[in-house]
Short mmCIF file of C-alpha atoms and ligand atoms in Angstrom, two decimals:
data_model
loop_
_atom_site.label_atom_id
_atom_site.label_comp_id
_atom_site.label_asym_id
_atom_site.label_seq_id
_atom_site.Cartn_x
_atom_site.Cartn_y
_atom_site.Cartn_z
CA MET A 1 78.01 123.72 102.00
CA ASN A 2 80.23 122.15 104.15
CA ASP A 3 80.07 123.59 107.71
CA GLY A 4 82.56 120.74 109.30
CA THR A 5 79.87 118.33 110.60
CA PRO A 6 79.80 114.85 108.63
CA ASP A 7 75.83 115.40 107.46
CA SER A 8 76.72 118.68 105.88
CA GLY A 9 78.21 119.08 102.60
CA GLY A 10 75.92 116.92 100.56
CA GLU A 11 78.61 116.47 97.61
CA LEU A 12 76.71 113.72 95.95
CA ARG A 13 74.52 116.22 94.21
CA SER A 14 77.73 118.03 92.94
CA ALA A 15 79.13 114.50 91.90
CA ASP A 16 75.90 113.52 89.80
CA LEU A 17 75.64 117.03 88.21
CA LEU A 18 79.17 116.86 86.96
CA ARG A 19 78.61 113.13 85.73
CA ASP A 20 75.65 113.94 83.86
CA TYR A 21 77.88 116.97 82.16
CA LEU A 22 80.68 114.69 81.34
CA GLU A 23 78.57 111.69 80.29
CA GLY A 24 80.07 110.77 76.57
CA PRO A 25 81.94 108.93 74.63
CA GLY A 26 86.26 108.70 75.74
CA LEU A 27 85.49 109.42 79.42
CA ASP A 28 85.25 106.19 81.99
CA LEU A 29 83.30 107.97 84.86
CA GLU A 30 82.82 106.25 88.34
CA ARG A 31 80.93 107.85 91.38
CA TYR A 32 82.43 106.82 94.70
CA ASP A 33 79.83 107.08 97.68
CA ALA A 34 81.58 108.07 100.93
CA GLY A 35 78.43 107.82 103.01
CA ASN A 36 76.34 110.74 104.50
CA GLY A 37 75.76 112.26 101.23
CA ARG A 38 79.48 112.88 100.98
CA GLY A 39 81.02 111.60 97.39
CA ASN A 40 83.29 111.87 94.58
CA LEU A 41 83.51 111.59 90.87
CA VAL A 42 86.26 110.28 89.06
CA ALA A 43 86.78 110.69 85.13
CA ARG A 44 89.57 108.95 83.56
CA ILE A 45 91.25 108.83 80.01
CA GLU A 46 93.70 106.06 80.09
CA GLY A 47 96.95 106.50 78.72
CA SER A 48 98.57 103.98 76.27
CA ASP A 49 101.82 104.01 77.92
CA PRO A 50 101.87 102.84 81.61
CA SER A 51 105.36 104.29 82.27
CA ALA A 52 104.29 107.85 80.78
CA PRO A 53 103.84 110.48 83.32
CA SER A 54 100.21 110.69 84.68
CA LEU A 55 98.01 113.94 85.59
CA LEU A 56 95.51 114.30 88.11
CA LEU A 57 92.99 117.56 87.72
CA MET A 58 91.65 117.96 91.23
CA GLY A 59 88.74 120.24 92.41
CA HIS A 60 86.87 120.10 95.32
CA THR A 61 83.01 120.47 95.21
CA ASP A 62 82.14 121.96 98.68
CA VAL A 63 82.08 125.22 99.82
CA VAL A 64 82.15 127.10 103.37
CA PRO A 65 78.75 128.66 104.74
CA ALA A 66 77.98 132.27 103.75
CA ASN A 67 75.89 134.72 105.43
CA PRO A 68 73.60 136.59 102.68
CA GLU A 69 73.60 139.60 104.59
CA GLY A 70 76.96 140.88 103.89
CA TRP A 71 76.49 140.16 100.00
CA ARG A 72 75.11 142.53 97.04
CA HIS A 73 73.75 139.02 95.56
CA ASP A 74 72.35 135.85 96.60
CA PRO A 75 75.41 133.86 97.99
CA PHE A 76 73.79 130.20 96.25
CA GLY A 77 72.33 131.95 93.50
CA GLY A 78 74.83 131.71 90.90
CA GLU A 79 73.77 134.43 89.20
CA LEU A 80 75.51 135.76 85.84
CA VAL A 81 75.76 139.55 86.48
CA ASP A 82 77.50 141.77 84.03
CA GLY A 83 79.92 138.84 83.12
CA GLU A 84 80.56 137.92 86.40
CA ILE A 85 79.32 134.85 88.25
CA TRP A 86 78.18 135.39 91.73
CA GLY A 87 78.29 133.06 94.73
CA ARG A 88 80.05 131.19 97.53
CA GLY A 89 82.84 128.83 95.82
CA ALA A 90 83.35 131.20 92.42
CA VAL A 91 87.12 131.51 93.57
CA ASP A 92 87.33 128.74 96.21
CA MET A 93 87.28 126.58 94.06
CA LEU A 94 84.08 125.74 91.84
CA ASN A 95 85.54 127.93 89.26
CA LEU A 96 88.83 125.72 88.93
CA THR A 97 86.27 122.08 89.46
CA ALA A 98 84.40 123.69 86.82
CA SER A 99 86.72 124.56 84.30
CA MET A 100 88.72 121.36 84.93
CA ALA A 101 85.55 119.41 83.78
CA VAL A 102 85.06 121.45 80.62
CA ALA A 103 88.78 120.95 79.64
CA VAL A 104 88.30 117.15 80.22
CA LYS A 105 85.31 117.07 78.50
CA HIS A 106 86.45 118.75 75.56
CA LEU A 107 89.57 116.47 75.22
CA ALA A 108 87.58 113.70 75.39
CA ALA A 109 85.22 114.95 72.64
CA ALA A 110 88.22 115.58 70.65
CA SER A 111 89.06 111.64 71.16
CA PHE A 112 92.19 112.67 73.02
CA ALA A 113 94.34 109.58 73.14
CA PRO A 114 97.44 110.36 75.56
CA ARG A 115 100.45 108.54 76.16
CA GLY A 116 100.16 109.32 79.97
CA THR A 117 96.61 108.70 81.95
CA LEU A 118 94.47 111.83 82.63
CA ILE A 119 92.65 111.83 85.44
CA TYR A 120 89.89 114.19 86.97
CA LEU A 121 88.73 114.33 90.78
CA ALA A 122 85.83 116.29 91.72
CA CYS A 123 86.07 115.45 95.60
CA ALA A 124 84.21 116.20 98.80
CA ASP A 125 84.95 117.71 102.31
CA GLU A 126 88.27 119.96 101.18
CA GLU A 127 87.10 122.57 103.58
CA ALA A 128 87.09 120.15 106.64
CA LEU A 129 89.41 117.50 106.53
CA GLY A 130 89.09 115.79 103.12
CA ALA A 131 87.74 112.37 105.36
CA PHE A 132 84.87 112.01 102.75
CA GLY A 133 86.96 113.33 99.79
CA ALA A 134 90.90 113.70 98.68
CA ASP A 135 92.00 111.53 101.87
CA TRP A 136 89.15 109.08 101.68
CA MET A 137 89.89 108.25 98.05
CA LEU A 138 93.55 107.90 98.68
CA ARG A 139 92.81 105.89 101.46
CA ASN A 140 89.95 103.50 99.62
CA HIS A 141 90.31 103.88 96.24
CA ARG A 142 93.68 104.86 95.48
CA ASP A 143 94.11 103.29 92.11
CA ALA A 144 91.45 105.21 90.93
CA VAL A 145 93.17 109.02 91.68
CA TRP A 146 96.72 108.20 92.16
CA ALA A 147 99.08 110.38 89.69
CA ASP A 148 102.50 111.33 89.32
CA CYS A 149 101.62 115.20 88.71
CA VAL A 150 98.82 116.80 90.55
CA LEU A 151 96.88 120.13 89.92
CA THR A 152 94.72 121.77 92.22
CA GLU A 153 93.68 125.20 93.68
CA SER A 154 94.80 127.84 93.16
CA GLY A 155 97.46 130.06 91.21
CA GLY A 156 97.63 132.25 88.32
CA PHE A 157 96.78 135.33 89.89
CA ALA A 158 99.39 138.17 89.21
CA MET A 159 100.36 139.98 92.39
CA PRO A 160 100.69 143.75 92.45
CA LEU A 161 104.27 143.88 92.84
CA PRO A 162 106.70 145.76 90.29
CA SER A 163 108.48 143.43 87.74
CA SER A 164 111.05 144.58 85.04
CA SER A 165 109.67 142.02 82.55
CA GLY A 166 106.30 140.27 81.68
CA PRO A 167 103.38 139.19 83.88
CA LYS A 168 104.49 137.19 86.70
CA LEU A 169 102.28 134.30 88.00
CA PRO A 170 102.43 132.56 91.24
CA VAL A 171 102.23 128.78 91.11
CA ILE A 172 101.67 127.01 94.73
CA VAL A 173 104.20 124.39 95.50
CA GLY A 174 103.72 123.64 98.66
CA GLU A 175 101.95 124.73 101.78
CA LYS A 176 102.69 125.85 105.60
CA GLY A 177 101.84 123.39 108.52
CA ALA A 178 98.89 123.67 111.18
CA TYR A 179 99.82 123.30 114.57
CA TRP A 180 96.84 124.63 116.27
CA SER A 181 97.35 124.54 119.89
CA THR A 182 95.19 125.09 123.03
CA LEU A 183 96.99 127.15 125.80
CA ARG A 184 95.56 126.68 129.41
CA VAL A 185 96.26 129.20 131.71
CA HIS A 186 95.76 128.32 135.12
CA GLY A 187 94.67 130.45 138.29
CA THR A 188 93.33 130.09 141.59
CA PRO A 189 89.14 130.39 142.15
CA GLY A 190 88.14 132.91 144.93
CA HIS A 191 85.68 135.39 145.47
CA ALA A 192 85.32 137.89 143.13
CA SER A 193 84.14 140.70 145.83
CA MET A 194 87.82 140.72 146.86
CA PRO A 195 89.86 140.80 143.65
CA LEU A 196 93.07 142.38 144.88
CA ARG A 197 96.28 140.14 144.74
CA THR A 198 94.13 137.13 143.42
CA ASP A 199 95.64 134.69 141.06
CA ASN A 200 93.21 135.21 138.33
CA ALA A 201 93.30 133.19 135.18
CA LEU A 202 91.19 135.46 132.51
CA VAL A 203 93.56 138.33 133.68
CA LYS A 204 96.91 136.24 132.78
CA ALA A 205 95.36 135.10 129.94
CA ALA A 206 94.67 138.60 128.96
CA GLU A 207 98.47 139.36 128.96
CA VAL A 208 99.14 135.49 127.28
CA VAL A 209 97.01 136.82 124.03
CA ARG A 210 99.03 139.91 124.26
CA ARG A 211 102.47 138.65 124.17
CA VAL A 212 101.61 135.63 121.56
CA ALA A 213 99.94 138.70 119.31
CA GLU A 214 102.99 140.86 119.73
CA TYR A 215 105.69 137.68 119.30
CA ARG A 216 107.74 138.54 116.17
CA PRO A 217 109.31 135.06 115.43
CA ALA A 218 112.46 134.85 113.29
CA THR A 219 112.29 135.45 109.66
CA THR A 220 113.15 132.44 107.16
CA LEU A 221 114.30 132.71 103.59
CA ASP A 222 113.45 129.58 102.16
CA GLY A 223 114.24 127.92 98.74
CA VAL A 224 110.81 128.86 97.51
CA TRP A 225 111.28 132.48 98.38
CA ARG A 226 114.40 132.65 97.32
CA ALA A 227 113.48 131.56 93.51
CA PHE A 228 110.36 133.61 93.91
CA ILE A 229 112.37 137.03 94.54
CA GLU A 230 114.59 136.03 91.75
CA ARG A 231 112.13 134.97 88.93
CA TYR A 232 109.75 137.81 89.66
CA ASP A 233 112.49 140.10 88.16
CA LEU A 234 111.65 142.93 90.80
CA PRO A 235 113.31 146.32 90.66
CA PRO A 236 117.32 145.57 91.95
CA GLU A 237 116.44 147.75 95.33
CA LEU A 238 113.57 145.95 96.24
CA ALA A 239 115.13 142.24 95.57
CA ALA A 240 117.48 143.38 97.63
CA ARG A 241 115.12 144.40 100.46
CA LEU A 242 113.22 141.29 99.99
CA GLY A 243 116.38 139.12 99.78
CA ASP A 244 117.22 139.87 103.52
CA ALA A 245 115.72 138.67 106.66
CA ASP A 246 115.54 142.14 108.51
CA GLY A 247 114.60 143.81 104.80
CA VAL A 248 111.59 141.60 104.63
CA ARG A 249 110.45 142.30 108.18
CA ALA A 250 110.61 145.87 107.43
CA PHE A 251 108.69 145.59 104.43
CA CYS A 252 105.66 143.69 105.72
CA GLU A 253 105.37 145.82 108.73
CA SER A 254 105.09 149.22 106.23
CA TYR A 255 103.80 148.13 102.94
CA GLU A 256 100.84 149.89 102.23
CA ASP A 257 99.01 147.19 100.49
CA LEU A 258 98.07 145.21 103.56
CA GLY A 259 96.90 141.92 101.34
CA VAL A 260 100.27 141.85 99.85
CA ALA A 261 102.16 142.48 103.22
CA ARG A 262 100.29 140.03 105.15
CA GLU A 263 101.04 137.27 102.67
CA LEU A 264 104.43 137.95 102.22
CA HIS A 265 105.00 137.97 105.70
CA ALA A 266 103.00 134.56 105.93
CA VAL A 267 105.19 133.05 103.80
CA THR A 268 108.44 133.47 105.25
CA HIS A 269 107.34 133.12 109.30
CA THR A 270 105.52 130.65 111.25
CA THR A 271 102.68 132.66 112.71
CA PHE A 272 100.76 132.57 115.68
CA ALA A 273 96.95 134.36 115.90
CA PRO A 274 94.86 133.87 119.04
CA THR A 275 91.11 133.14 117.77
CA MET A 276 89.14 131.95 120.68
CA ALA A 277 89.16 132.08 124.26
CA ARG A 278 86.85 130.27 126.85
CA GLY A 279 87.36 130.57 130.55
CA GLY A 280 85.28 131.60 133.83
CA VAL A 281 82.14 129.98 135.42
CA LYS A 282 80.28 132.83 136.71
CA THR A 283 80.37 136.90 137.07
CA ASN A 284 81.15 136.38 141.04
CA VAL A 285 84.00 133.74 140.80
CA ILE A 286 87.45 134.51 140.08
CA PRO A 287 88.18 131.96 137.07
CA ASP A 288 90.70 129.33 137.58
CA VAL A 289 91.34 128.16 133.97
CA VAL A 290 90.84 129.80 130.90
CA GLU A 291 91.57 128.20 127.68
CA LEU A 292 92.86 129.90 124.14
CA GLN A 293 92.75 128.69 120.91
CA VAL A 294 96.10 129.73 118.98
CA ASP A 295 96.19 128.85 115.14
CA ILE A 296 99.89 128.41 114.62
CA ARG A 297 101.05 127.96 110.94
CA THR A 298 104.36 126.37 110.67
CA LEU A 299 107.40 126.64 107.79
CA PRO A 300 108.72 123.70 106.72
CA GLY A 301 111.04 121.90 109.43
CA VAL A 302 108.87 123.69 112.18
CA ARG A 303 107.61 120.82 114.45
CA GLY A 304 106.39 120.28 117.77
CA PRO A 305 109.48 121.23 119.53
CA GLU A 306 110.52 124.27 117.91
CA VAL A 307 106.99 125.59 118.17
CA GLY A 308 107.31 124.87 121.65
CA ALA A 309 110.69 127.03 121.92
CA MET A 310 108.90 129.56 120.15
CA LEU A 311 106.22 129.93 122.53
CA ASP A 312 108.43 129.96 125.68
CA GLU A 313 110.06 132.69 124.04
CA ALA A 314 106.66 134.86 123.46
CA LEU A 315 105.72 133.94 127.03
CA GLY A 316 108.67 134.62 128.89
CA ASP A 317 107.99 134.47 132.48
CA LEU A 318 104.32 133.29 131.99
CA ALA A 319 105.49 130.26 130.26
CA PRO A 320 105.28 127.92 133.55
CA SER A 321 101.75 129.12 133.95
CA VAL A 322 100.75 128.07 130.59
CA GLU A 323 99.74 124.26 129.58
CA VAL A 324 100.24 123.67 125.65
CA VAL A 325 98.02 120.99 124.05
CA ALA A 326 98.69 120.41 120.35
CA ASP A 327 95.21 120.25 118.51
CA SER A 328 96.42 119.46 115.06
CA ASP A 329 99.92 118.36 114.01
CA ASP A 330 99.92 118.62 110.02
CA PRO A 331 103.28 119.38 108.79
CA ALA A 332 104.38 121.87 106.06
CA ASN A 333 104.86 120.22 102.53
CA ALA A 334 106.36 121.10 99.17
CA SER A 335 107.01 119.80 95.85
CA PRO A 336 110.15 120.75 93.63
CA PHE A 337 109.73 122.80 90.79
CA ASP A 338 112.35 121.77 88.49
CA THR A 339 109.99 119.31 87.10
CA PRO A 340 108.55 118.06 83.98
CA LEU A 341 104.83 119.29 85.26
CA TRP A 342 106.31 122.70 85.87
CA ASP A 343 107.87 122.96 82.40
CA SER A 344 104.54 122.07 80.92
CA LEU A 345 102.42 124.79 83.04
CA GLN A 346 105.16 127.47 82.24
CA ARG A 347 104.38 126.79 78.58
CA ALA A 348 100.61 126.64 78.69
CA SER A 349 100.69 129.39 80.48
CA ARG A 350 102.99 131.58 78.25
CA ALA A 351 100.71 130.64 75.34
CA LEU A 352 97.62 131.98 76.61
CA VAL A 353 99.54 135.14 78.60
CA PRO A 354 102.26 136.56 76.19
CA ASN A 355 105.73 136.81 78.29
CA ALA A 356 104.23 135.11 81.37
CA THR A 357 106.65 133.73 83.75
CA LEU A 358 105.66 131.53 86.51
CA VAL A 359 107.10 132.03 90.17
CA PRO A 360 107.07 129.55 92.77
CA LEU A 361 104.99 130.49 96.15
CA THR A 362 104.37 128.65 99.24
CA SER A 363 100.67 128.77 100.11
CA THR A 364 99.97 129.95 103.73
CA GLY A 365 96.45 127.30 104.22
CA ALA A 366 96.02 123.76 103.35
CA THR A 367 94.67 122.28 100.34
CA ASP A 368 93.87 118.46 99.17
CA ALA A 369 97.38 118.67 97.57
CA ARG A 370 98.79 117.45 100.69
CA PHE A 371 97.33 113.84 100.47
CA PHE A 372 99.12 113.49 97.20
CA ARG A 373 102.74 115.39 98.44
CA ALA A 374 102.78 113.10 101.58
CA LEU A 375 102.71 110.14 99.21
CA GLY A 376 105.32 111.10 96.52
CA ALA A 377 103.29 113.15 93.83
CA THR A 378 104.44 116.73 92.62
CA ALA A 379 101.29 118.79 93.25
CA TYR A 380 100.83 122.30 92.41
CA GLY A 381 98.29 125.10 93.11
CA ALA A 382 97.41 126.76 89.62
CA GLY A 383 94.84 128.31 87.56
CA LEU A 384 94.68 131.25 85.23
CA PHE A 385 92.94 134.45 85.79
CA SER A 386 92.00 137.79 83.95
CA GLU A 387 93.17 141.22 85.46
CA ARG A 388 89.47 142.42 85.69
CA ILE A 389 89.34 141.60 89.51
CA SER A 390 92.00 142.87 91.56
CA TYR A 391 94.41 141.10 93.71
CA ALA A 392 93.01 142.35 96.91
CA GLU A 393 89.68 141.67 96.00
CA TYR A 394 90.51 138.22 94.90
CA GLY A 395 92.33 137.58 98.36
CA ALA A 396 88.92 139.00 100.25
CA MET A 397 86.70 136.79 98.55
CA PHE A 398 88.27 133.05 100.25
CA HIS A 399 85.75 132.64 102.45
CA GLY A 400 84.54 136.02 102.36
CA ASN A 401 81.57 138.25 101.00
CA ASP A 402 80.90 138.81 97.37
CA GLU A 403 82.53 135.79 96.00
CA ARG A 404 82.46 135.77 92.30
CA VAL A 405 84.67 135.26 89.05
CA ASP A 406 84.92 136.77 85.73
CA LEU A 407 83.80 134.55 82.64
CA GLU A 408 87.33 135.35 80.73
CA SER A 409 89.03 133.84 83.89
CA LEU A 410 86.79 130.74 83.44
CA ARG A 411 88.00 130.73 80.15
CA LEU A 412 91.65 130.86 80.65
CA SER A 413 91.62 128.48 83.33
CA SER A 414 90.00 125.73 81.07
CA GLU A 415 92.33 126.64 78.35
CA LEU A 416 95.50 126.13 80.63
CA TRP A 417 94.17 122.73 81.86
CA ARG A 418 93.75 121.50 78.48
CA ALA A 419 96.94 122.82 77.48
CA VAL A 420 98.98 121.54 80.31
CA ALA A 421 97.06 117.89 79.61
CA THR A 422 98.20 118.00 75.94
CA ASP A 423 101.54 119.17 76.67
CA LEU A 424 102.63 116.65 79.33
CA LEU A 425 100.42 113.61 78.51
CA ALA A 426 100.28 113.39 74.94
ZN1 ZN B 501 89.66 125.73 98.11
#
């Protein structure tokens, strides 16, 4: 389990397990030791035509910690209960990492001899910064993992929105950026026994938190959003509502399905979430400084200066007494979706789910796809799930309690990888 420290993770154990599983004719296997027990496994089926597009199936092997107290089954037991596998990582993303391994093994066993190269990467450290995983591989062993097309977590889970035609399956084509910031609120120290008219940094910080939380940044309906609305084939009234900035805002403020409302809001807005506060030294001292952490997730085109302007707007007359320090500046990224990879994914999905149509969607969080997009690859978050687990439950399981996946979803995802690889590379 990866708690963000270099000595956690232990992903070499997963790399070894996957190597043992994949070992056999038709696959070139190589384990890459990144130190500290961290490491990655690469499996390759070389293509016959170097000019043909190549495909990387990329899954991470690390998971975030879990507190067993909130779970109905042991989060590290991997129990199969009534057709569902329980445990941390069941949807984020050991389900996909494992189903990719199954697909690659089956292709190799069937003597798959593609024109384009197929690569499987089981990588460490996605849940922190990729410093031992995808980013590390691209920096140190780029030739082993580089591909024109990349599939990773996570899509193919039908949203509970009405559609006039068949099932709509989201594919992640881009990710929002992260501009995590510290807001340092200054005051003047003094004796807390005489608080009247003091310059108390904590009191000011409380108002800063309130203003940031209530801030409503402008709505942005980008190309991914427009294509999502169009291809979803929504009832006309809803399509008109979601195709309009004021309509989207009103919809998200009032729609009863909280998961959908939050997600649709997050993909159409740069968001600001105050998450941590630290300040004060002693009960009887008026604090002179309080630090607030704000998780800021940016839309494409929104960088430091734009975030600064938004914070100024949010803080109003308090802006001059707040110092903003950027802790991370990972810009948003996106791949086009008029590509051969998209077409292969569409054909493969429809063969498994009758009448299914893919719809592009932006991810609110980051995945390892960002490292490959930054270097010019087309990267999507994909997958395929049964209808057994609801969208609300599915969303709540990421880094949450009672994470599990049903066997039919595992079958669908492994069939999907196999079909896309055959369609794109053969
Ligand atoms: Zn993940």
